[in-house]
Amino acid sequence: ASDLVLTDDNTPADAKVISEVTDSTFLLIPGMEIKAYFRSGWIHVNGLNANSVLYPRQGNTALKTLQGSIDDIRGVGGVPQVDHPHFMSGPDRDLLLKMTNCALIEIFNGYVGPHVADPNGLLATENDWDYLLSAGKRVFGVSADDENTIPGHPGGYGGAPGRGWVVVRAHSLNAVEIFKSLEKGLFYSSTGVELTDISVQPKRIVISIKSHKGIGYTTSFIGENGRVLFSTGQNPAVFRLRGGTSYVRAKVVDSNDHAAWIQPVFVD
């Protein structure tokens, strides 16, 4: 079963469209991107499962502008996600550290355009993610497309859908259940690597990869300050939990440079 959230700028998906395309195997979920600005910086927050029109509010500080969007999304029953922090002077890591009531940030965004040095897009913020996690902030990393870049779209730069997505552990194709799982970190993010299972046990983490002939896979287990604790080419990849770090997350990279990010396990 599959689901999709369309997040047009400041405009939720049309209810009629949602009802027409949703069935027992596919769920279209309402959403929108609140495009706020503070001085020269862009502060964009997705309202996932938010079906009300929300307009950006500019506070007298960058934090109030960011927090205002988060609070407005929560106010209509939606789930906030901070988008592409590295795009056009977006919120920096210290600003993200101060936000509240938001558990999702984009660590990969498939935007293509003049504001991204890499011609393939790939706005990545893994270092910021580790900074936040190391400071004790529990946030989960999302990989996503940026549909502004589809060829033929006004202002598009030749991007394509299918650059980034998430796979959520949920018992049914139900928006409420899906977003509860997202906010608990029960998902992995991907740009092409598929996993068959993630098992978090009392003393170890086991990651099983859906392998393809001729493609190699390297799994790195990462702790505080982005330190690589262990890397392996084995499948399943196994990491034995131990002290010395407050969290462990993992990243699987294949020989075609596709990746999957596994959400942090917090070590008490």
PDB file of C-alpha atoms in Angstrom:
ATOM      1  CA  ALA A   1       0.000   0.000   0.000  1.00  0.00           C
ATOM      2  CA  SER A   2       1.187   3.540  -0.759  1.00  0.00           C
ATOM      3  CA  ASP A   3       0.396   7.062   0.318  1.00  0.00           C
ATOM      4  CA  LEU A   4       1.321  10.512  -0.931  1.00  0.00           C
ATOM      5  CA  VAL A   5       1.167  13.961   0.630  1.00  0.00           C
ATOM      6  CA  LEU A   6       0.918  16.855  -1.830  1.00  0.00           C
ATOM      7  CA  THR A   7       2.262  20.051  -0.290  1.00  0.00           C
ATOM      8  CA  ASP A   8       1.584  22.948  -2.641  1.00  0.00           C
ATOM      9  CA  ASP A   9       2.657  26.419  -1.542  1.00  0.00           C
ATOM     10  CA  ASN A  10       0.163  27.726   1.024  1.00  0.00           C
ATOM     11  CA  THR A  11      -2.638  25.666  -0.578  1.00  0.00           C
ATOM     12  CA  PRO A  12      -3.976  22.325   0.701  1.00  0.00           C
ATOM     13  CA  ALA A  13      -4.920  19.521  -1.683  1.00  0.00           C
ATOM     14  CA  ASP A  14      -8.483  19.717  -2.996  1.00  0.00           C
ATOM     15  CA  ALA A  15     -10.862  17.436  -1.057  1.00  0.00           C
ATOM     16  CA  LYS A  16     -12.547  16.301  -4.279  1.00  0.00           C
ATOM     17  CA  VAL A  17      -9.226  15.189  -5.758  1.00  0.00           C
ATOM     18  CA  ILE A  18      -8.369  13.321  -2.565  1.00  0.00           C
ATOM     19  CA  SER A  19     -11.662  11.412  -2.603  1.00  0.00           C
ATOM     20  CA  GLU A  20     -11.345  10.551  -6.293  1.00  0.00           C
ATOM     21  CA  VAL A  21      -7.884   8.977  -6.145  1.00  0.00           C
ATOM     22  CA  THR A  22      -7.912   7.338  -2.702  1.00  0.00           C
ATOM     23  CA  ASP A  23      -8.768   3.632  -2.552  1.00  0.00           C
ATOM     24  CA  SER A  24      -7.820   0.529  -0.550  1.00  0.00           C
ATOM     25  CA  THR A  25      -4.255   0.530  -1.932  1.00  0.00           C
ATOM     26  CA  PHE A  26      -3.462   4.234  -2.253  1.00  0.00           C
ATOM     27  CA  LEU A  27      -4.042   7.116   0.127  1.00  0.00           C
ATOM     28  CA  LEU A  28      -3.708  10.768  -0.881  1.00  0.00           C
ATOM     29  CA  ILE A  29      -3.232  12.910   2.229  1.00  0.00           C
ATOM     30  CA  PRO A  30      -3.868  16.662   2.402  1.00  0.00           C
ATOM     31  CA  GLY A  31      -0.949  18.948   3.091  1.00  0.00           C
ATOM     32  CA  MET A  32       0.648  22.271   2.259  1.00  0.00           C
ATOM     33  CA  GLU A  33       3.918  24.134   2.563  1.00  0.00           C
ATOM     34  CA  ILE A  34       3.860  27.370   4.534  1.00  0.00           C
ATOM     35  CA  LYS A  35       6.415  29.628   2.848  1.00  0.00           C
ATOM     36  CA  ALA A  36       7.422  32.235   5.410  1.00  0.00           C
ATOM     37  CA  TYR A  37      10.338  34.643   5.212  1.00  0.00           C
ATOM     38  CA  PHE A  38      12.381  36.473   7.798  1.00  0.00           C
ATOM     39  CA  ARG A  39      14.619  39.184   6.436  1.00  0.00           C
ATOM     40  CA  SER A  40      16.579  37.428   3.659  1.00  0.00           C
ATOM     41  CA  GLY A  41      15.949  33.873   4.845  1.00  0.00           C
ATOM     42  CA  TRP A  42      13.298  31.372   3.761  1.00  0.00           C
ATOM     43  CA  ILE A  43      11.535  29.501   6.564  1.00  0.00           C
ATOM     44  CA  HIS A  44       9.379  26.776   5.045  1.00  0.00           C
ATOM     45  CA  VAL A  45       7.367  24.246   7.033  1.00  0.00           C
ATOM     46  CA  ASN A  46       5.180  21.471   5.635  1.00  0.00           C
ATOM     47  CA  GLY A  47       1.766  20.987   7.190  1.00  0.00           C
ATOM     48  CA  LEU A  48       1.244  17.245   6.764  1.00  0.00           C
ATOM     49  CA  ASN A  49      -2.369  16.067   7.016  1.00  0.00           C
ATOM     50  CA  ALA A  50      -3.441  19.710   7.331  1.00  0.00           C
ATOM     51  CA  ASN A  51      -6.495  20.481   5.199  1.00  0.00           C
ATOM     52  CA  SER A  52      -6.982  24.140   6.146  1.00  0.00           C
ATOM     53  CA  VAL A  53      -5.515  27.121   4.311  1.00  0.00           C
ATOM     54  CA  LEU A  54      -2.725  28.564   6.438  1.00  0.00           C
ATOM     55  CA  TYR A  55      -0.915  31.769   5.588  1.00  0.00           C
ATOM     56  CA  PRO A  56       2.637  32.557   6.681  1.00  0.00           C
ATOM     57  CA  ARG A  57       3.080  34.787   9.706  1.00  0.00           C
ATOM     58  CA  GLN A  58       6.212  36.878  10.033  1.00  0.00           C
ATOM     59  CA  GLY A  59       7.309  37.298  13.617  1.00  0.00           C
ATOM     60  CA  ASN A  60       9.782  39.859  14.862  1.00  0.00           C
ATOM     61  CA  THR A  61      12.438  37.121  15.138  1.00  0.00           C
ATOM     62  CA  ALA A  62      13.334  34.141  12.977  1.00  0.00           C
ATOM     63  CA  LEU A  63      12.373  31.803  15.819  1.00  0.00           C
ATOM     64  CA  LYS A  64       8.908  33.347  16.168  1.00  0.00           C
ATOM     65  CA  THR A  65       8.417  33.068  12.411  1.00  0.00           C
ATOM     66  CA  LEU A  66       9.379  29.386  12.436  1.00  0.00           C
ATOM     67  CA  GLN A  67       7.450  28.584  15.587  1.00  0.00           C
ATOM     68  CA  GLY A  68       4.384  30.434  14.305  1.00  0.00           C
ATOM     69  CA  SER A  69       4.129  28.076  11.317  1.00  0.00           C
ATOM     70  CA  ILE A  70       4.620  25.018  13.530  1.00  0.00           C
ATOM     71  CA  ASP A  71       1.956  26.193  15.965  1.00  0.00           C
ATOM     72  CA  ASP A  72      -0.524  27.041  13.193  1.00  0.00           C
ATOM     73  CA  ILE A  73      -0.138  23.563  11.699  1.00  0.00           C
ATOM     74  CA  ARG A  74      -0.678  21.937  15.084  1.00  0.00           C
ATOM     75  CA  GLY A  75      -3.695  24.177  15.573  1.00  0.00           C
ATOM     76  CA  VAL A  76      -5.533  22.576  12.627  1.00  0.00           C
ATOM     77  CA  GLY A  77      -4.559  19.027  13.576  1.00  0.00           C
ATOM     78  CA  GLY A  78      -1.638  18.724  11.172  1.00  0.00           C
ATOM     79  CA  VAL A  79       1.918  17.490  11.630  1.00  0.00           C
ATOM     80  CA  PRO A  80       4.772  19.971  11.027  1.00  0.00           C
ATOM     81  CA  GLN A  81       7.950  19.177   9.112  1.00  0.00           C
ATOM     82  CA  VAL A  82      10.756  21.702   8.611  1.00  0.00           C
ATOM     83  CA  ASP A  83      11.718  21.793   4.940  1.00  0.00           C
ATOM     84  CA  HIS A  84      15.159  22.123   3.304  1.00  0.00           C
ATOM     85  CA  PRO A  85      16.955  24.152   6.044  1.00  0.00           C
ATOM     86  CA  HIS A  86      19.912  24.748   3.692  1.00  0.00           C
ATOM     87  CA  PHE A  87      17.834  26.307   0.933  1.00  0.00           C
ATOM     88  CA  MET A  88      18.327  30.063   0.469  1.00  0.00           C
ATOM     89  CA  SER A  89      19.446  30.936   4.010  1.00  0.00           C
ATOM     90  CA  GLY A  90      16.856  28.800   5.740  1.00  0.00           C
ATOM     91  CA  PRO A  91      16.816  28.159   9.506  1.00  0.00           C
ATOM     92  CA  ASP A  92      20.245  27.245  10.840  1.00  0.00           C
ATOM     93  CA  ARG A  93      20.967  24.462  13.332  1.00  0.00           C
ATOM     94  CA  ASP A  94      20.822  26.719  16.376  1.00  0.00           C
ATOM     95  CA  LEU A  95      17.397  28.007  15.357  1.00  0.00           C
ATOM     96  CA  LEU A  96      16.162  24.437  14.872  1.00  0.00           C
ATOM     97  CA  LEU A  97      17.492  23.573  18.308  1.00  0.00           C
ATOM     98  CA  LYS A  98      15.184  26.183  19.856  1.00  0.00           C
ATOM     99  CA  MET A  99      11.973  25.170  18.044  1.00  0.00           C
ATOM    100  CA  THR A 100       9.383  23.137  19.944  1.00  0.00           C
ATOM    101  CA  ASN A 101       6.619  20.668  19.092  1.00  0.00           C
ATOM    102  CA  CYS A 102       8.195  19.598  15.783  1.00  0.00           C
ATOM    103  CA  ALA A 103       9.800  16.161  15.404  1.00  0.00           C
ATOM    104  CA  LEU A 104      10.447  16.043  11.633  1.00  0.00           C
ATOM    105  CA  ILE A 105      13.119  17.781   9.552  1.00  0.00           C
ATOM    106  CA  GLU A 106      14.198  17.194   5.979  1.00  0.00           C
ATOM    107  CA  ILE A 107      17.695  15.728   5.819  1.00  0.00           C
ATOM    108  CA  PHE A 108      17.441  15.238   2.059  1.00  0.00           C
ATOM    109  CA  ASN A 109      15.492  17.293  -0.482  1.00  0.00           C
ATOM    110  CA  GLY A 110      15.650  16.525  -4.213  1.00  0.00           C
ATOM    111  CA  TYR A 111      15.511  20.162  -5.300  1.00  0.00           C
ATOM    112  CA  VAL A 112      17.275  21.037  -8.547  1.00  0.00           C
ATOM    113  CA  GLY A 113      18.032  24.632  -9.439  1.00  0.00           C
ATOM    114  CA  PRO A 114      20.431  27.554  -9.330  1.00  0.00           C
ATOM    115  CA  HIS A 115      20.514  27.658  -5.524  1.00  0.00           C
ATOM    116  CA  VAL A 116      21.978  24.154  -5.262  1.00  0.00           C
ATOM    117  CA  ALA A 117      25.595  23.625  -6.255  1.00  0.00           C
ATOM    118  CA  ASP A 118      25.145  19.959  -7.169  1.00  0.00           C
ATOM    119  CA  PRO A 119      23.388  19.565 -10.562  1.00  0.00           C
ATOM    120  CA  ASN A 120      21.533  16.572  -9.091  1.00  0.00           C
ATOM    121  CA  GLY A 121      20.048  18.689  -6.297  1.00  0.00           C
ATOM    122  CA  LEU A 122      20.534  16.755  -3.104  1.00  0.00           C
ATOM    123  CA  LEU A 123      20.057  19.386  -0.412  1.00  0.00           C
ATOM    124  CA  ALA A 124      21.420  17.399   2.535  1.00  0.00           C
ATOM    125  CA  THR A 125      21.556  18.387   6.202  1.00  0.00           C
ATOM    126  CA  GLU A 126      22.940  15.304   7.935  1.00  0.00           C
ATOM    127  CA  ASN A 127      25.535  17.287   9.869  1.00  0.00           C
ATOM    128  CA  ASP A 128      22.797  19.511  11.284  1.00  0.00           C
ATOM    129  CA  TRP A 129      20.778  16.438  12.203  1.00  0.00           C
ATOM    130  CA  ASP A 130      23.697  15.045  14.226  1.00  0.00           C
ATOM    131  CA  TYR A 131      24.202  18.461  15.828  1.00  0.00           C
ATOM    132  CA  LEU A 132      20.600  18.490  17.033  1.00  0.00           C
ATOM    133  CA  LEU A 133      20.652  14.874  18.187  1.00  0.00           C
ATOM    134  CA  SER A 134      23.951  15.388  20.012  1.00  0.00           C
ATOM    135  CA  ALA A 135      22.430  18.365  21.834  1.00  0.00           C
ATOM    136  CA  GLY A 136      19.622  16.119  23.064  1.00  0.00           C
ATOM    137  CA  LYS A 137      16.898  17.142  20.614  1.00  0.00           C
ATOM    138  CA  ARG A 138      14.844  14.179  19.415  1.00  0.00           C
ATOM    139  CA  VAL A 139      14.124  14.811  15.757  1.00  0.00           C
ATOM    140  CA  PHE A 140      13.693  12.402  12.867  1.00  0.00           C
ATOM    141  CA  GLY A 141      15.081  12.771   9.358  1.00  0.00           C
ATOM    142  CA  VAL A 142      12.861  12.859   6.265  1.00  0.00           C
ATOM    143  CA  SER A 143      13.888  12.368   2.629  1.00  0.00           C
ATOM    144  CA  ALA A 144      11.589  14.063   0.108  1.00  0.00           C
ATOM    145  CA  ASP A 145      11.092  15.234  -3.441  1.00  0.00           C
ATOM    146  CA  ASP A 146      10.668  18.871  -4.309  1.00  0.00           C
ATOM    147  CA  GLU A 147       8.019  18.979  -6.994  1.00  0.00           C
ATOM    148  CA  ASN A 148       8.734  22.589  -7.948  1.00  0.00           C
ATOM    149  CA  THR A 149      11.437  21.165 -10.191  1.00  0.00           C
ATOM    150  CA  ILE A 150       9.381  18.876 -12.454  1.00  0.00           C
ATOM    151  CA  PRO A 151      10.096  19.674 -16.129  1.00  0.00           C
ATOM    152  CA  GLY A 152       7.354  21.883 -17.541  1.00  0.00           C
ATOM    153  CA  HIS A 153       6.432  23.339 -14.164  1.00  0.00           C
ATOM    154  CA  PRO A 154       6.826  27.148 -14.143  1.00  0.00           C
ATOM    155  CA  GLY A 155      10.292  27.808 -12.777  1.00  0.00           C
ATOM    156  CA  GLY A 156      11.255  24.142 -13.049  1.00  0.00           C
ATOM    157  CA  TYR A 157      14.877  23.119 -13.589  1.00  0.00           C
ATOM    158  CA  GLY A 158      14.652  19.561 -14.882  1.00  0.00           C
ATOM    159  CA  GLY A 159      14.108  17.640 -11.669  1.00  0.00           C
ATOM    160  CA  ALA A 160      12.033  14.491 -11.428  1.00  0.00           C
ATOM    161  CA  PRO A 161       9.759  12.782  -8.910  1.00  0.00           C
ATOM    162  CA  GLY A 162      10.988   9.762  -7.011  1.00  0.00           C
ATOM    163  CA  ARG A 163      14.198  11.306  -5.673  1.00  0.00           C
ATOM    164  CA  GLY A 164      13.307  10.897  -2.007  1.00  0.00           C
ATOM    165  CA  TRP A 165      10.620   9.215   0.080  1.00  0.00           C
ATOM    166  CA  VAL A 166       9.890   7.536   3.422  1.00  0.00           C
ATOM    167  CA  VAL A 167       8.754   4.024   4.318  1.00  0.00           C
ATOM    168  CA  VAL A 168       6.591   3.970   7.445  1.00  0.00           C
ATOM    169  CA  ARG A 169       5.811   1.062   9.759  1.00  0.00           C
ATOM    170  CA  ALA A 170       2.030   1.192  10.121  1.00  0.00           C
ATOM    171  CA  HIS A 171      -0.670  -1.466  10.473  1.00  0.00           C
ATOM    172  CA  SER A 172      -3.126   0.140   8.071  1.00  0.00           C
ATOM    173  CA  LEU A 173      -3.408   2.741   5.317  1.00  0.00           C
ATOM    174  CA  ASN A 174      -4.716   5.359   7.727  1.00  0.00           C
ATOM    175  CA  ALA A 175      -3.399   8.927   7.904  1.00  0.00           C
ATOM    176  CA  VAL A 176      -3.648   9.226  11.691  1.00  0.00           C
ATOM    177  CA  GLU A 177      -1.754   5.979  12.253  1.00  0.00           C
ATOM    178  CA  ILE A 178       0.848   6.826   9.619  1.00  0.00           C
ATOM    179  CA  PHE A 179       1.657  10.183  11.210  1.00  0.00           C
ATOM    180  CA  LYS A 180       1.749   8.750  14.715  1.00  0.00           C
ATOM    181  CA  SER A 181       4.411   6.350  13.447  1.00  0.00           C
ATOM    182  CA  LEU A 182       6.296   9.162  11.707  1.00  0.00           C
ATOM    183  CA  GLU A 183       6.456  11.242  14.870  1.00  0.00           C
ATOM    184  CA  LYS A 184       7.713   8.216  16.808  1.00  0.00           C
ATOM    185  CA  GLY A 185      10.494   7.646  14.270  1.00  0.00           C
ATOM    186  CA  LEU A 186       9.023   4.357  13.018  1.00  0.00           C
ATOM    187  CA  PHE A 187      10.188   4.863   9.453  1.00  0.00           C
ATOM    188  CA  TYR A 188      13.238   5.022   7.258  1.00  0.00           C
ATOM    189  CA  SER A 189      14.064   7.561   4.559  1.00  0.00           C
ATOM    190  CA  SER A 190      15.440   6.647   1.158  1.00  0.00           C
ATOM    191  CA  THR A 191      16.722   7.806  -2.193  1.00  0.00           C
ATOM    192  CA  GLY A 192      16.730   4.310  -3.645  1.00  0.00           C
ATOM    193  CA  VAL A 193      17.906   1.745  -1.102  1.00  0.00           C
ATOM    194  CA  GLU A 194      15.133  -0.558   0.136  1.00  0.00           C
ATOM    195  CA  LEU A 195      15.106  -2.375   3.464  1.00  0.00           C
ATOM    196  CA  THR A 196      13.185  -5.516   4.355  1.00  0.00           C
ATOM    197  CA  ASP A 197      13.376  -5.150   8.135  1.00  0.00           C
ATOM    198  CA  ILE A 198      14.738  -3.000  10.947  1.00  0.00           C
ATOM    199  CA  SER A 199      14.943  -4.756  14.310  1.00  0.00           C
ATOM    200  CA  VAL A 200      15.851  -2.831  17.463  1.00  0.00           C
ATOM    201  CA  GLN A 201      16.604  -5.301  20.249  1.00  0.00           C
ATOM    202  CA  PRO A 202      17.787  -4.682  23.822  1.00  0.00           C
ATOM    203  CA  LYS A 203      21.440  -5.135  22.899  1.00  0.00           C
ATOM    204  CA  ARG A 204      21.658  -4.807  19.135  1.00  0.00           C
ATOM    205  CA  ILE A 205      20.268  -3.245  15.958  1.00  0.00           C
ATOM    206  CA  VAL A 206      19.746  -5.474  12.918  1.00  0.00           C
ATOM    207  CA  ILE A 207      19.136  -3.975   9.459  1.00  0.00           C
ATOM    208  CA  SER A 208      18.132  -6.253   6.579  1.00  0.00           C
ATOM    209  CA  ILE A 209      18.629  -4.824   3.081  1.00  0.00           C
ATOM    210  CA  LYS A 210      16.725  -5.773  -0.068  1.00  0.00           C
ATOM    211  CA  SER A 211      19.731  -6.578  -2.213  1.00  0.00           C
ATOM    212  CA  HIS A 212      20.047  -6.491  -5.996  1.00  0.00           C
ATOM    213  CA  LYS A 213      22.533  -8.439  -8.106  1.00  0.00           C
ATOM    214  CA  GLY A 214      25.725  -6.566  -8.858  1.00  0.00           C
ATOM    215  CA  ILE A 215      25.128  -3.815  -6.270  1.00  0.00           C
ATOM    216  CA  GLY A 216      27.135  -3.509  -3.067  1.00  0.00           C
ATOM    217  CA  TYR A 217      25.899  -2.044   0.211  1.00  0.00           C
ATOM    218  CA  THR A 218      27.727  -0.400   3.106  1.00  0.00           C
ATOM    219  CA  THR A 219      25.972   0.267   6.391  1.00  0.00           C
ATOM    220  CA  SER A 220      27.416   2.817   8.822  1.00  0.00           C
ATOM    221  CA  PHE A 221      26.213   3.145  12.406  1.00  0.00           C
ATOM    222  CA  ILE A 222      26.611   6.729  13.567  1.00  0.00           C
ATOM    223  CA  GLY A 223      26.643   8.280  17.031  1.00  0.00           C
ATOM    224  CA  GLU A 224      27.150  11.645  18.705  1.00  0.00           C
ATOM    225  CA  ASN A 225      28.667  14.432  16.613  1.00  0.00           C
ATOM    226  CA  GLY A 226      28.367  12.299  13.492  1.00  0.00           C
ATOM    227  CA  ARG A 227      31.048   9.842  14.617  1.00  0.00           C
ATOM    228  CA  VAL A 228      30.991   6.563  12.704  1.00  0.00           C
ATOM    229  CA  LEU A 229      30.901   3.831  15.332  1.00  0.00           C
ATOM    230  CA  PHE A 230      30.990   0.849  12.988  1.00  0.00           C
ATOM    231  CA  SER A 231      30.725   0.105   9.260  1.00  0.00           C
ATOM    232  CA  THR A 232      30.007  -3.180   7.549  1.00  0.00           C
ATOM    233  CA  GLY A 233      29.305  -4.629   4.127  1.00  0.00           C
ATOM    234  CA  GLN A 234      27.375  -7.530   5.614  1.00  0.00           C
ATOM    235  CA  ASN A 235      23.654  -8.076   5.069  1.00  0.00           C
ATOM    236  CA  PRO A 236      21.979  -8.105   7.516  1.00  0.00           C
ATOM    237  CA  ALA A 237      24.037  -5.360   9.140  1.00  0.00           C
ATOM    238  CA  VAL A 238      24.326  -5.886  12.897  1.00  0.00           C
ATOM    239  CA  PHE A 239      25.438  -3.368  15.518  1.00  0.00           C
ATOM    240  CA  ARG A 240      25.827  -4.274  19.171  1.00  0.00           C
ATOM    241  CA  LEU A 241      24.563  -1.475  21.392  1.00  0.00           C
ATOM    242  CA  ARG A 242      26.989  -0.202  23.991  1.00  0.00           C
ATOM    243  CA  GLY A 243      27.656   2.897  26.036  1.00  0.00           C
ATOM    244  CA  GLY A 244      29.576   5.978  25.007  1.00  0.00           C
ATOM    245  CA  THR A 245      26.917   7.647  22.858  1.00  0.00           C
ATOM    246  CA  SER A 246      23.415   8.963  23.532  1.00  0.00           C
ATOM    247  CA  TYR A 247      22.019   7.745  20.211  1.00  0.00           C
ATOM    248  CA  VAL A 248      22.787   5.476  17.275  1.00  0.00           C
ATOM    249  CA  ARG A 249      21.428   6.007  13.781  1.00  0.00           C
ATOM    250  CA  ALA A 250      22.368   4.178  10.598  1.00  0.00           C
ATOM    251  CA  LYS A 251      22.883   4.950   6.941  1.00  0.00           C
ATOM    252  CA  VAL A 252      22.995   2.396   4.126  1.00  0.00           C
ATOM    253  CA  VAL A 253      24.704   3.467   0.894  1.00  0.00           C
ATOM    254  CA  ASP A 254      24.774   1.343  -2.244  1.00  0.00           C
ATOM    255  CA  SER A 255      27.389   1.296  -4.990  1.00  0.00           C
ATOM    256  CA  ASN A 256      25.195   3.636  -7.088  1.00  0.00           C
ATOM    257  CA  ASP A 257      25.272   6.274  -4.304  1.00  0.00           C
ATOM    258  CA  HIS A 258      21.646   5.717  -3.343  1.00  0.00           C
ATOM    259  CA  ALA A 259      20.995   5.776   0.381  1.00  0.00           C
ATOM    260  CA  ALA A 260      18.637   4.878   3.183  1.00  0.00           C
ATOM    261  CA  TRP A 261      18.633   6.596   6.577  1.00  0.00           C
ATOM    262  CA  ILE A 262      17.467   4.726   9.671  1.00  0.00           C
ATOM    263  CA  GLN A 263      16.100   6.844  12.501  1.00  0.00           C
ATOM    264  CA  PRO A 264      18.093   7.228  15.726  1.00  0.00           C
ATOM    265  CA  VAL A 265      17.823   4.761  18.565  1.00  0.00           C
ATOM    266  CA  PHE A 266      18.233   6.633  21.830  1.00  0.00           C
ATOM    267  CA  VAL A 267      20.525   4.892  24.293  1.00  0.00           C
ATOM    268  CA  ASP A 268      19.430   5.424  27.890  1.00  0.00           C
TER     269      ASP A 268
END
